Coordinates of C-alpha atoms in Angstrom, one line a residue:
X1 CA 73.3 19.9 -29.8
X2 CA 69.6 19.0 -30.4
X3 CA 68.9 17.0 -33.7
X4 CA 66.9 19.2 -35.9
X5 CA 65.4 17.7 -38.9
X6 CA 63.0 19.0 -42.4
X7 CA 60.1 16.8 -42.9
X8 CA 59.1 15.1 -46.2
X9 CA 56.3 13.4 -47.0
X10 CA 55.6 13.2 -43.5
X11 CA 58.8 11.8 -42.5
X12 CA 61.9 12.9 -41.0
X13 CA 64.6 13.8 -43.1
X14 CA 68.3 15.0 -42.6
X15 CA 71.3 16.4 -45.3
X16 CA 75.2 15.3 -46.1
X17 CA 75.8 18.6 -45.2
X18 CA 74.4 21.4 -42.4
X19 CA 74.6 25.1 -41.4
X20 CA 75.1 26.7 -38.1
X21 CA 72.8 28.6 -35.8
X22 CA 73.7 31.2 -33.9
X23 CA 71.9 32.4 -30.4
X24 CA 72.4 36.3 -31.3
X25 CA 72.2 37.2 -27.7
X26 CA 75.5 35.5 -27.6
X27 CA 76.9 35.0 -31.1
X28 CA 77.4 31.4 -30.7
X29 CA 76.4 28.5 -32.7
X30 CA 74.0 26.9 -30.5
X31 CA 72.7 24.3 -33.7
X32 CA 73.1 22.6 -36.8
X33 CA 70.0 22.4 -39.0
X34 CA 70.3 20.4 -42.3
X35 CA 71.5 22.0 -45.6
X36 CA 68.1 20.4 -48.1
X37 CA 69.5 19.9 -51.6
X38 CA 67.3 20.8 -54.9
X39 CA 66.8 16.9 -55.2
X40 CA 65.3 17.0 -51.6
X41 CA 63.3 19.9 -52.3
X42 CA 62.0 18.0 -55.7
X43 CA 60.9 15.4 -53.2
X44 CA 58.9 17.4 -51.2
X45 CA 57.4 19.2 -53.6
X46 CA 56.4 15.5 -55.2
X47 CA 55.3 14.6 -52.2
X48 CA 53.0 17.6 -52.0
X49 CA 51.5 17.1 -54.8
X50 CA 50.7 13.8 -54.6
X51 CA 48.7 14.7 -51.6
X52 CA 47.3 17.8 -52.5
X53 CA 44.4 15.6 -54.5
X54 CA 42.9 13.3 -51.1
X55 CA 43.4 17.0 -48.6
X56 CA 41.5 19.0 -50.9
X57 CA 38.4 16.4 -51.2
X58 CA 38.5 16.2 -47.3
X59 CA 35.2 17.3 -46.3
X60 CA 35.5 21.1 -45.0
X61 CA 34.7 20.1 -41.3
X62 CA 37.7 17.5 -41.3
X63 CA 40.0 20.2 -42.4
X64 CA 38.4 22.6 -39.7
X65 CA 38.6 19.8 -36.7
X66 CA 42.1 19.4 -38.2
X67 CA 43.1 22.6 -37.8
X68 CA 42.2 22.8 -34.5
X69 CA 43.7 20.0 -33.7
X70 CA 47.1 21.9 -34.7
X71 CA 46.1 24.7 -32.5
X72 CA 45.9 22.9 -29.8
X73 CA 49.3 21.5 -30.4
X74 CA 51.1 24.9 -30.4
X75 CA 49.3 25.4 -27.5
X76 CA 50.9 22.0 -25.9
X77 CA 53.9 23.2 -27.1
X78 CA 54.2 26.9 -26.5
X79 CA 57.0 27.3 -23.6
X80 CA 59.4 24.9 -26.2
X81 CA 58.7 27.0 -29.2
X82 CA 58.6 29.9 -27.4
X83 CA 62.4 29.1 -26.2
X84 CA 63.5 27.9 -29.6
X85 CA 62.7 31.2 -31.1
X86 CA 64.2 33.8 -28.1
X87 CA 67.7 31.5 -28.9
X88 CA 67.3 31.5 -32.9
X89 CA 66.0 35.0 -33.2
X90 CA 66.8 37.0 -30.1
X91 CA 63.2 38.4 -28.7
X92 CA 62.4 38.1 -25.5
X93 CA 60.0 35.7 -23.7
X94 CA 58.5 38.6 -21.9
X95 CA 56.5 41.5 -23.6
X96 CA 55.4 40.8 -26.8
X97 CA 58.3 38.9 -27.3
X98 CA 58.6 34.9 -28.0
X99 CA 55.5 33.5 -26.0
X100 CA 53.4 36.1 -27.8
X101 CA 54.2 35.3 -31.0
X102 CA 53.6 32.0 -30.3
X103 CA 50.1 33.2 -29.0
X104 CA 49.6 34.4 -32.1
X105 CA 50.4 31.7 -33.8
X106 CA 47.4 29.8 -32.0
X107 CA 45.0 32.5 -32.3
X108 CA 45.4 32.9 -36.0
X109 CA 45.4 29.1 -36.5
X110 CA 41.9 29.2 -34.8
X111 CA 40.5 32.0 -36.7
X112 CA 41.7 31.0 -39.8
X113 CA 40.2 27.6 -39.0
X114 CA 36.4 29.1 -38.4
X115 CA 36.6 30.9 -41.5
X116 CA 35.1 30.2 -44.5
X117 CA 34.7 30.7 -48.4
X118 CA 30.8 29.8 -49.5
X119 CA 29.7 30.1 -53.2
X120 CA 28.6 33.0 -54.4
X121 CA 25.4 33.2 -56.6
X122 CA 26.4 35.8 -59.8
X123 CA 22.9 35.2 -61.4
X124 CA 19.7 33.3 -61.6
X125 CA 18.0 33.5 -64.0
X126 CA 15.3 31.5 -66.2
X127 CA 17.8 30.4 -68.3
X128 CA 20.7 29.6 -66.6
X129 CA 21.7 29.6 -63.0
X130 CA 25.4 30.8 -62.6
X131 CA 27.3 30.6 -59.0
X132 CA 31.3 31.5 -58.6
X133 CA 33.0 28.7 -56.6
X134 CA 36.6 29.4 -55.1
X135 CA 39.0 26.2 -55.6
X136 CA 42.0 25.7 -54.1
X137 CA 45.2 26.6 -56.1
X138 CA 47.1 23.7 -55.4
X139 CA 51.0 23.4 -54.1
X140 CA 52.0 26.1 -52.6
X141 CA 55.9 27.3 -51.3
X142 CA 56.1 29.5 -48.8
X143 CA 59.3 31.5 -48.0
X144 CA 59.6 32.7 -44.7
X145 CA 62.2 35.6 -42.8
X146 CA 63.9 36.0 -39.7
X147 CA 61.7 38.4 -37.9
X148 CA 58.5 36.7 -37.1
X149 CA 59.6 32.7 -38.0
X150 CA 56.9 31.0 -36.5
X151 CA 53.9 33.3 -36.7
X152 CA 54.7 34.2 -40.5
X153 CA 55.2 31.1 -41.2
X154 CA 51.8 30.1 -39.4
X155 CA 50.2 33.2 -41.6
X156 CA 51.3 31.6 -44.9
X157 CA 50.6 27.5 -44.0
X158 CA 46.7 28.2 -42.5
X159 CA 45.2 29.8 -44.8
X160 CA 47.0 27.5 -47.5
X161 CA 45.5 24.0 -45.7
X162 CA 42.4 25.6 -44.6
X163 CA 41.1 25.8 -48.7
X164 CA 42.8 23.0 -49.4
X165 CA 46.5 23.6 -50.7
X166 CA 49.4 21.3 -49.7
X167 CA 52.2 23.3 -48.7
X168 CA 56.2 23.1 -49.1
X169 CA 58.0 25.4 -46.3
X170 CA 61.7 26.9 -46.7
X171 CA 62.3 28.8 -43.1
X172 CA 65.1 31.7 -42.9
X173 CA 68.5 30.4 -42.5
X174 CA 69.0 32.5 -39.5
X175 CA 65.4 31.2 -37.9
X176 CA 64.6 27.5 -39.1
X177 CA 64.5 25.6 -35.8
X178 CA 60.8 26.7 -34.5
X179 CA 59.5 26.0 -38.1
X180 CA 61.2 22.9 -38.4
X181 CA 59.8 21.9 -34.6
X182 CA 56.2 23.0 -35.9
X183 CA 56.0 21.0 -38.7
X184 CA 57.6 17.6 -37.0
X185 CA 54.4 18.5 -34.2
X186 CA 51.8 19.5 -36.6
X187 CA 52.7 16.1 -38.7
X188 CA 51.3 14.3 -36.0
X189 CA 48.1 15.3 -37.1
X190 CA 48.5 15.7 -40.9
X191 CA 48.1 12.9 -43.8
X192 CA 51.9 12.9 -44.9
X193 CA 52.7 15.2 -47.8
X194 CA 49.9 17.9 -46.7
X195 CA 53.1 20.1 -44.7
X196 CA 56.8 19.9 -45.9
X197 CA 59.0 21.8 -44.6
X198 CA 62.9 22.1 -46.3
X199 CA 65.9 24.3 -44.8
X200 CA 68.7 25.8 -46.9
X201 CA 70.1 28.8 -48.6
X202 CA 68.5 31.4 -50.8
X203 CA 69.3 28.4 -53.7
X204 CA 66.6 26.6 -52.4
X205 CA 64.1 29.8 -52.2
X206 CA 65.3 30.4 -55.7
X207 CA 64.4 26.6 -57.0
X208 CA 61.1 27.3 -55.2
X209 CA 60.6 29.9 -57.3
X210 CA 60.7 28.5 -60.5
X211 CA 59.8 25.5 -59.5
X212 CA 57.1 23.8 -62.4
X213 CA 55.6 21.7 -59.4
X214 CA 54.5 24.6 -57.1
X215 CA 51.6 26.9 -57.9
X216 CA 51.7 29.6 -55.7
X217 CA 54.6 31.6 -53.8
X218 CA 53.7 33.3 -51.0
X219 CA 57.1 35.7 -48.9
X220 CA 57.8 37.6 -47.2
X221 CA 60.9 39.4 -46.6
X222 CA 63.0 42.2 -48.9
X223 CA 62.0 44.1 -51.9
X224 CA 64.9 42.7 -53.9
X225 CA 64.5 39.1 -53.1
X226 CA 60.7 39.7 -53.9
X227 CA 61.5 41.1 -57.3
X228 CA 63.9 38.0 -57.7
X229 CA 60.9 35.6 -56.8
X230 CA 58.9 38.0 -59.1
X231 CA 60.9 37.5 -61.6
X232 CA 61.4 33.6 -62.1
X233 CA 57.9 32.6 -60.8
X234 CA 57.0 34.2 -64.3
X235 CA 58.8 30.8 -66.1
X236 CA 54.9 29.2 -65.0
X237 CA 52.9 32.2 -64.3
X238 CA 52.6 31.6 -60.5
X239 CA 50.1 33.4 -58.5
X240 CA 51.9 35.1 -55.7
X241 CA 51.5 37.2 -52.6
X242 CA 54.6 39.3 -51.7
X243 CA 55.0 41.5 -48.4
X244 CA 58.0 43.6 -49.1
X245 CA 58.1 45.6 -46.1
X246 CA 58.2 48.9 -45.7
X247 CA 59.3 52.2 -44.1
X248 CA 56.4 53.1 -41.9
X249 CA 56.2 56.8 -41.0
X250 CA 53.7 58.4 -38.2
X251 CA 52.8 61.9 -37.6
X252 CA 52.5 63.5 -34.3
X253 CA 49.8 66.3 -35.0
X254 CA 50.8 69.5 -33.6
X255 CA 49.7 70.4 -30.0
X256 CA 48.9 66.8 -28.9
X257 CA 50.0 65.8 -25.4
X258 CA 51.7 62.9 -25.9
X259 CA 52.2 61.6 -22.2
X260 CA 49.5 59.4 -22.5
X261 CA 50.4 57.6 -26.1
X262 CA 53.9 57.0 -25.1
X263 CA 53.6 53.5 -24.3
X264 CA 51.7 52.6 -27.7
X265 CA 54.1 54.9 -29.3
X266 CA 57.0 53.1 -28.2
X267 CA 55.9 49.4 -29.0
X268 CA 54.8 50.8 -31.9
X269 CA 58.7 51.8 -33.2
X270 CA 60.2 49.0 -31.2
X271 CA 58.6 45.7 -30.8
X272 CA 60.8 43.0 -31.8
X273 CA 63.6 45.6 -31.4
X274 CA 62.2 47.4 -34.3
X275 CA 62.5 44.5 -36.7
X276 CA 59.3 44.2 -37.7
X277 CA 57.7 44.9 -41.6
X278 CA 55.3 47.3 -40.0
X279 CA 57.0 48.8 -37.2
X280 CA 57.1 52.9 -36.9
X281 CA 59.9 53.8 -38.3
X282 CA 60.0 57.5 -39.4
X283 CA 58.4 59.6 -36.4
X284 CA 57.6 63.7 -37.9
X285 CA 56.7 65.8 -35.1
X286 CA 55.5 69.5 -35.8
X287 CA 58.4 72.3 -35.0
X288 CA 56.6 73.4 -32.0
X289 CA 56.2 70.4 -29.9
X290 CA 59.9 69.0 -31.3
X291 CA 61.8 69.1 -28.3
X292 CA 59.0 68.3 -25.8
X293 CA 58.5 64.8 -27.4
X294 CA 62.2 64.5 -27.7
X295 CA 62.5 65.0 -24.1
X296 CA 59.8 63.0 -23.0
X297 CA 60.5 60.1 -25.4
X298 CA 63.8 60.0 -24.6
X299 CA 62.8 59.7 -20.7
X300 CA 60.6 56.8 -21.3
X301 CA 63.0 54.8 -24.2
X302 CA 65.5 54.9 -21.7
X303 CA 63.8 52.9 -18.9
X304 CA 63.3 50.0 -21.1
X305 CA 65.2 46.8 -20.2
X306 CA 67.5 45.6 -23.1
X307 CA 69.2 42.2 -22.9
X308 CA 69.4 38.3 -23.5
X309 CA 65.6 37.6 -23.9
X310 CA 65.9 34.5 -21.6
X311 CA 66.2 36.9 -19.1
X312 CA 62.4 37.7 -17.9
X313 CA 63.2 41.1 -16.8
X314 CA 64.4 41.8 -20.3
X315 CA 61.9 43.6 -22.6
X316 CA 64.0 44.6 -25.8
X317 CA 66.3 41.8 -27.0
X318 CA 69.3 42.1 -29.3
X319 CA 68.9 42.4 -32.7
X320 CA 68.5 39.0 -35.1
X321 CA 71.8 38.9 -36.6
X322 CA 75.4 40.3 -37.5
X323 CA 74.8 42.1 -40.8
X324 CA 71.6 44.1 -39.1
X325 CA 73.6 45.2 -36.7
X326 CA 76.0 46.4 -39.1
X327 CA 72.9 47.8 -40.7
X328 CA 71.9 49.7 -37.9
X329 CA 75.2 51.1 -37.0
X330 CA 76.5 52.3 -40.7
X331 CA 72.7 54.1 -40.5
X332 CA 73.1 56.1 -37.4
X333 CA 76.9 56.9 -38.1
X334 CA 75.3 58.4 -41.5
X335 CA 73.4 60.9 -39.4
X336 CA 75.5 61.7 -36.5
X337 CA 78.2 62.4 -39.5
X338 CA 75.6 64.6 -41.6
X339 CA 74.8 66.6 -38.3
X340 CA 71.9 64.5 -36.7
X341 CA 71.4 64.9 -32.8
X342 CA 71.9 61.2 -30.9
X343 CA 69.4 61.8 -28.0
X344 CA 70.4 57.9 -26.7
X345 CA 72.1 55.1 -27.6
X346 CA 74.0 55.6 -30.9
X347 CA 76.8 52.8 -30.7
X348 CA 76.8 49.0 -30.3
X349 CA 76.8 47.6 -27.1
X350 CA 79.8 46.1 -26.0
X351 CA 80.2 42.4 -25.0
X352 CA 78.7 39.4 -26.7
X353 CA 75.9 39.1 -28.7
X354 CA 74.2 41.3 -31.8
X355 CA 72.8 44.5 -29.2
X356 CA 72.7 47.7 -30.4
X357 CA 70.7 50.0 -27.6
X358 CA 67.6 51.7 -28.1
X359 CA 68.1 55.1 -30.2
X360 CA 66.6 57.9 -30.9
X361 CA 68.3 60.3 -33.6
X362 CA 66.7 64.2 -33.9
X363 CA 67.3 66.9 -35.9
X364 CA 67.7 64.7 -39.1
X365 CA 67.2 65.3 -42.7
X366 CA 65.2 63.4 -45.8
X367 CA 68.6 62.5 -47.4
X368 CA 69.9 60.9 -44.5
X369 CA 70.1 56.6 -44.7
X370 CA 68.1 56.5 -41.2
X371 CA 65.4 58.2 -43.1
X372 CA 65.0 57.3 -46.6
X373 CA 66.0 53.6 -46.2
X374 CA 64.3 50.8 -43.9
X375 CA 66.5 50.6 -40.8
X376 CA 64.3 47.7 -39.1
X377 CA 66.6 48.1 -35.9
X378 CA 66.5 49.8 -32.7
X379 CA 67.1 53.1 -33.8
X380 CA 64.1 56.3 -34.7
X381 CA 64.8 59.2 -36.7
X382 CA 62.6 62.2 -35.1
X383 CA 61.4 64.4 -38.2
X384 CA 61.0 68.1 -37.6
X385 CA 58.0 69.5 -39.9
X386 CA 56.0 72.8 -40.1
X387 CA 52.9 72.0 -41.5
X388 CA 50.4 68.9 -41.3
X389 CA 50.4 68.9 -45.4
X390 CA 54.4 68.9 -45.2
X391 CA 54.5 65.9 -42.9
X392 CA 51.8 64.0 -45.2
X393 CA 54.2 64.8 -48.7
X394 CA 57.2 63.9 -47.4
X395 CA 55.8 60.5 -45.3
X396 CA 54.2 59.9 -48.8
X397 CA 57.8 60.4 -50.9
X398 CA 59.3 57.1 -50.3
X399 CA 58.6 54.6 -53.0
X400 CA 57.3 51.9 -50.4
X401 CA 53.6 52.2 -48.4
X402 CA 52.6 49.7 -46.0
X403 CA 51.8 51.1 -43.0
X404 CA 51.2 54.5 -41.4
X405 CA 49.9 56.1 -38.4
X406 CA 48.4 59.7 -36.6
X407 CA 48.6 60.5 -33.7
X408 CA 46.3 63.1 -31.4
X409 CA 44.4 63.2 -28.3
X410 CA 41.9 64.1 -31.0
X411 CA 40.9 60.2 -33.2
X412 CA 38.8 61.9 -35.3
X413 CA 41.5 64.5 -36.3
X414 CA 44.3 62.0 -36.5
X415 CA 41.6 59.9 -38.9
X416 CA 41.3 62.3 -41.3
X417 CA 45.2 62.6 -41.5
X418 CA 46.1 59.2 -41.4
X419 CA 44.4 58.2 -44.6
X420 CA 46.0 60.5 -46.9
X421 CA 48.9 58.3 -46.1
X422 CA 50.1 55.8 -49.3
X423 CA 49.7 52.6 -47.0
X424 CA 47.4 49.4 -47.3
X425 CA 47.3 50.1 -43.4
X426 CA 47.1 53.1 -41.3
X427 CA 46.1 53.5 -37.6
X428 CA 45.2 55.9 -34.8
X429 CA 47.9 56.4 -31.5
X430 CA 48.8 53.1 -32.5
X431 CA 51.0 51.1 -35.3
X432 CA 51.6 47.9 -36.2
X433 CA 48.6 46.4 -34.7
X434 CA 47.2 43.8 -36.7
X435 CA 43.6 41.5 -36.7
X436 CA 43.5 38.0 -37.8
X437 CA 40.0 39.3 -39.9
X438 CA 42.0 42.5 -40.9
X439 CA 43.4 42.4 -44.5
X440 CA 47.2 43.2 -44.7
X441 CA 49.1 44.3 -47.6
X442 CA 50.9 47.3 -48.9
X443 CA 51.0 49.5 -51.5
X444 CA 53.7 50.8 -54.1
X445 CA 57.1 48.7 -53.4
X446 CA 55.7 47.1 -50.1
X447 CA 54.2 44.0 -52.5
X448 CA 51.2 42.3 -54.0
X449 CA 48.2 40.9 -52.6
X450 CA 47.1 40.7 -49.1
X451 CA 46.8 38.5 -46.4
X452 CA 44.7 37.5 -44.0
X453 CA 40.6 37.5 -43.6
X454 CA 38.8 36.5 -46.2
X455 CA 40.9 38.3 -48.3
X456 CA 43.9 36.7 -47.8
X457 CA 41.8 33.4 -48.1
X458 CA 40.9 33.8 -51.3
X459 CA 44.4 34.5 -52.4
X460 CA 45.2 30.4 -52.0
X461 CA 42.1 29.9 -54.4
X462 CA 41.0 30.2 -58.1
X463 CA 38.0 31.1 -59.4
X464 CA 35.3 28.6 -60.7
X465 CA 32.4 29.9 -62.6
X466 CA 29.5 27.3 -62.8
X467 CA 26.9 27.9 -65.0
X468 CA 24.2 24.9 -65.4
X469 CA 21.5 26.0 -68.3
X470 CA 17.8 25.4 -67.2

């Protein structure tokens, strides 16, 4: 097995003690990445902060040619981190699988690089001049899931060393060899300290948390854990961003013909096997159209190539680990048990690995699990409604809001639906898409503050007012 290792201080650094991780194609342990201890995560955090002073009075076009620099090395490095994250995580390398994510990773990097937070001028007058600055916060932990490894963690790291921040990583358990690989590259390039990376249990996210030495926690992942971190980042009043997730509904508008959206319907619901914060995951189609769209969703779901993501041909991979799959399964079982129609799929697949096909469940109700709870898995509940302003109240009843979608071979119609939804994003026969320049957040349970764009810039800063009298 390969020799993984967390970087401190610049260096390479390994544990007494390790955990497995498992290829969930297959179900077998394929690595051992080191176990950190609080005493190593003390270190990094150290380590951090002592360089958080010399990165943040780097002049701001050493930190952009910096920056760069670590794009490019992604890009060196795409087919191995690419391959590291179909094994750890399951996505394909085709589609928009593991070498798009790692796309992403250097397009963000890039944008994020070119971006740029100038004083603002709050008054002038003749006697005083006043100007806001934006500082950067200083150490900053980032906690990262199993979904999106690399490219979330790439959201929460940029933005941090582009103002300024130092940074101390903690990867998903299930997910930590990409991130681990990352850092070790981006090192190259990096004064030591700037980028630490530690792996571990939810202990060391917890000590992160509360951690005196780190001013800013930025996750993403469940709403419980974000509570947790909610809760003990309160012992020194950290600033945090938290993206909670969600339980994304769209509405078919009655009468569209929905042959042509299909395809962005369908990535929309499923990318990343539906494992995704902002995936579709409630689909309400109007009582008239209902079993047209069933049909001819059905038709096109079922042509979509499922298997070990190494595998080219394979579009859809198996889902990231054992207890989602359990997930997944206990959800559908729910439905089929309460009445709900199984149009495809509706059991594991058999044979190795975490694969549960895709499925699509009809004729379900609001108090079913598939329904009120976030499934992130391959399976769709299709939602029967009468009316437009039916489909809007109950999208809107769950307690959690960050994304939505309409849909209609009429934009302007779908539009005007689509923002009476209770989601920091909504979009038109489309979902999930998302913008480097585009803030992203939700609303009610689906967390605080947003990210990306200038927005999510800002969020690694503090305010500065100058005011010089005249």
């Amino acid at each position: 097995m390969a020799d993984y290792a967390m970087i401190i201080n610049g260096e390479k650094v390994l544990s007494d003690t390790t955990f497995d991780v498992v290829n969930p194609a297959t179900g077998d342990v394929f690595a051992k990445c080191p176990k950190a201890t609080v005493e190593q995560l003390d270190e990094a955090v150290a380590a951090a902060r002592k360089a958080f002073p010399g990165w943040s009075a780097l002049a701001d076009d050493q930190r952009v040619k910096i920056m760069n620099r670590i794009a490019g090395i992604i890009e060196q490095n795409q087919t191995e981190l690419a391959g590291l994250i179909t094994r750890e995580q399951g996505k394909p390398l085709s589609g928009p699988g593991s070498v798009f994510e790692v796309g992403g990773c250097i397009a963000w990097t890039q944008v994020t690089a070119a971006m740029k937070l100038e004083p603002e001028l709050v008054d002038d007058n003749p006697a005083e001049t006043i100007e806001l600055y934006k500082k950067p916060i200083g150490v900053v932990g980032s906690i990262t899931p199993w979904n999106w490894p690399l490219l979330i963690a790439v959201w929460h790291i940029m933005p941090a060393l582009r103002v300024g921040c130092t940074v101390v990583l903690k990867p998903a358990s299930y997910t930590p060899l990409a991130t681990l690989r990352l850092v070790e590259l981006v090192n190259e390039v990096l004064p030591p300290g700037v980028l630490n990376v530690v792996s571990g249990s939810s202990d060391i996210g917890n000590a992160m948390s509360a951690h005196k030495g780190i001013d800013k926690i930025v996750f993403t992942g469940s709403i419980p854990v974000g509570q947790t971190i909610m809760g003990r980042a309160a012992s020194n009043l950290k600033s945090l961003t938290l993206e909670l997730g969600g339980n994304d509904a769209g509405i078919i508008l009655p009468g569209t013909d929905v042959t042509p959206l299909l395809e962005p319907l369908f990535w929309g619901c499923f990318i990343n096997a539906g494992q995704t914060c902002a995936a579709l995951k409630r689909l309400f189609v109007h009582e008239d159209d209902y079993e047209d769209v069933c049909r001819k969703f059905t038709e096109y779901v079922t042509k979509i190539p499922v298997g070990d993501g190494m595998d080219e041909k394979n579009l859809i991979g198996p889902l990231g680990n054992r207890p989602q799959l359990e997930t997944v399964r206990q959800y559908v079982d729910d439905a089929r048990e309460k009445g709900a129609r199984v149009l495809c799929g509706g059991a594991p697949c058999s044979g190795p690995g975490y694969f549960y096909p895709l499925t699509l469940v009809a004729d379900v109700t609001d108090d079913m699990d598939l329904v009120k709870e976030e499934q992130f898995g391959t399976a769709l509940p299709i939602i029967k409604y009468a009316t437009v302003d039916e489909a809007v109240q109950r999208a809107n009843s769950l307690d959690v809001g960050l994304g939505g979608s309409a849909w209609s071979n009429d934009p302007e119609k779908a539009k005007a639906v689509a923002m009476r939804l209770e989601a920091g994003t909504v979009w038109v026969n489309a979902h999930g898409k998302l913008h480097p320049m585009a803030p992203f957040g939700g609303v009610k349970f689906s967390g605080v503050g947003s990210e990306f764009g200038l927005e999510g810039l800002k969020a690694y800063t503090v305010n500065q007012v100058v005011s010089v009298a005249k």
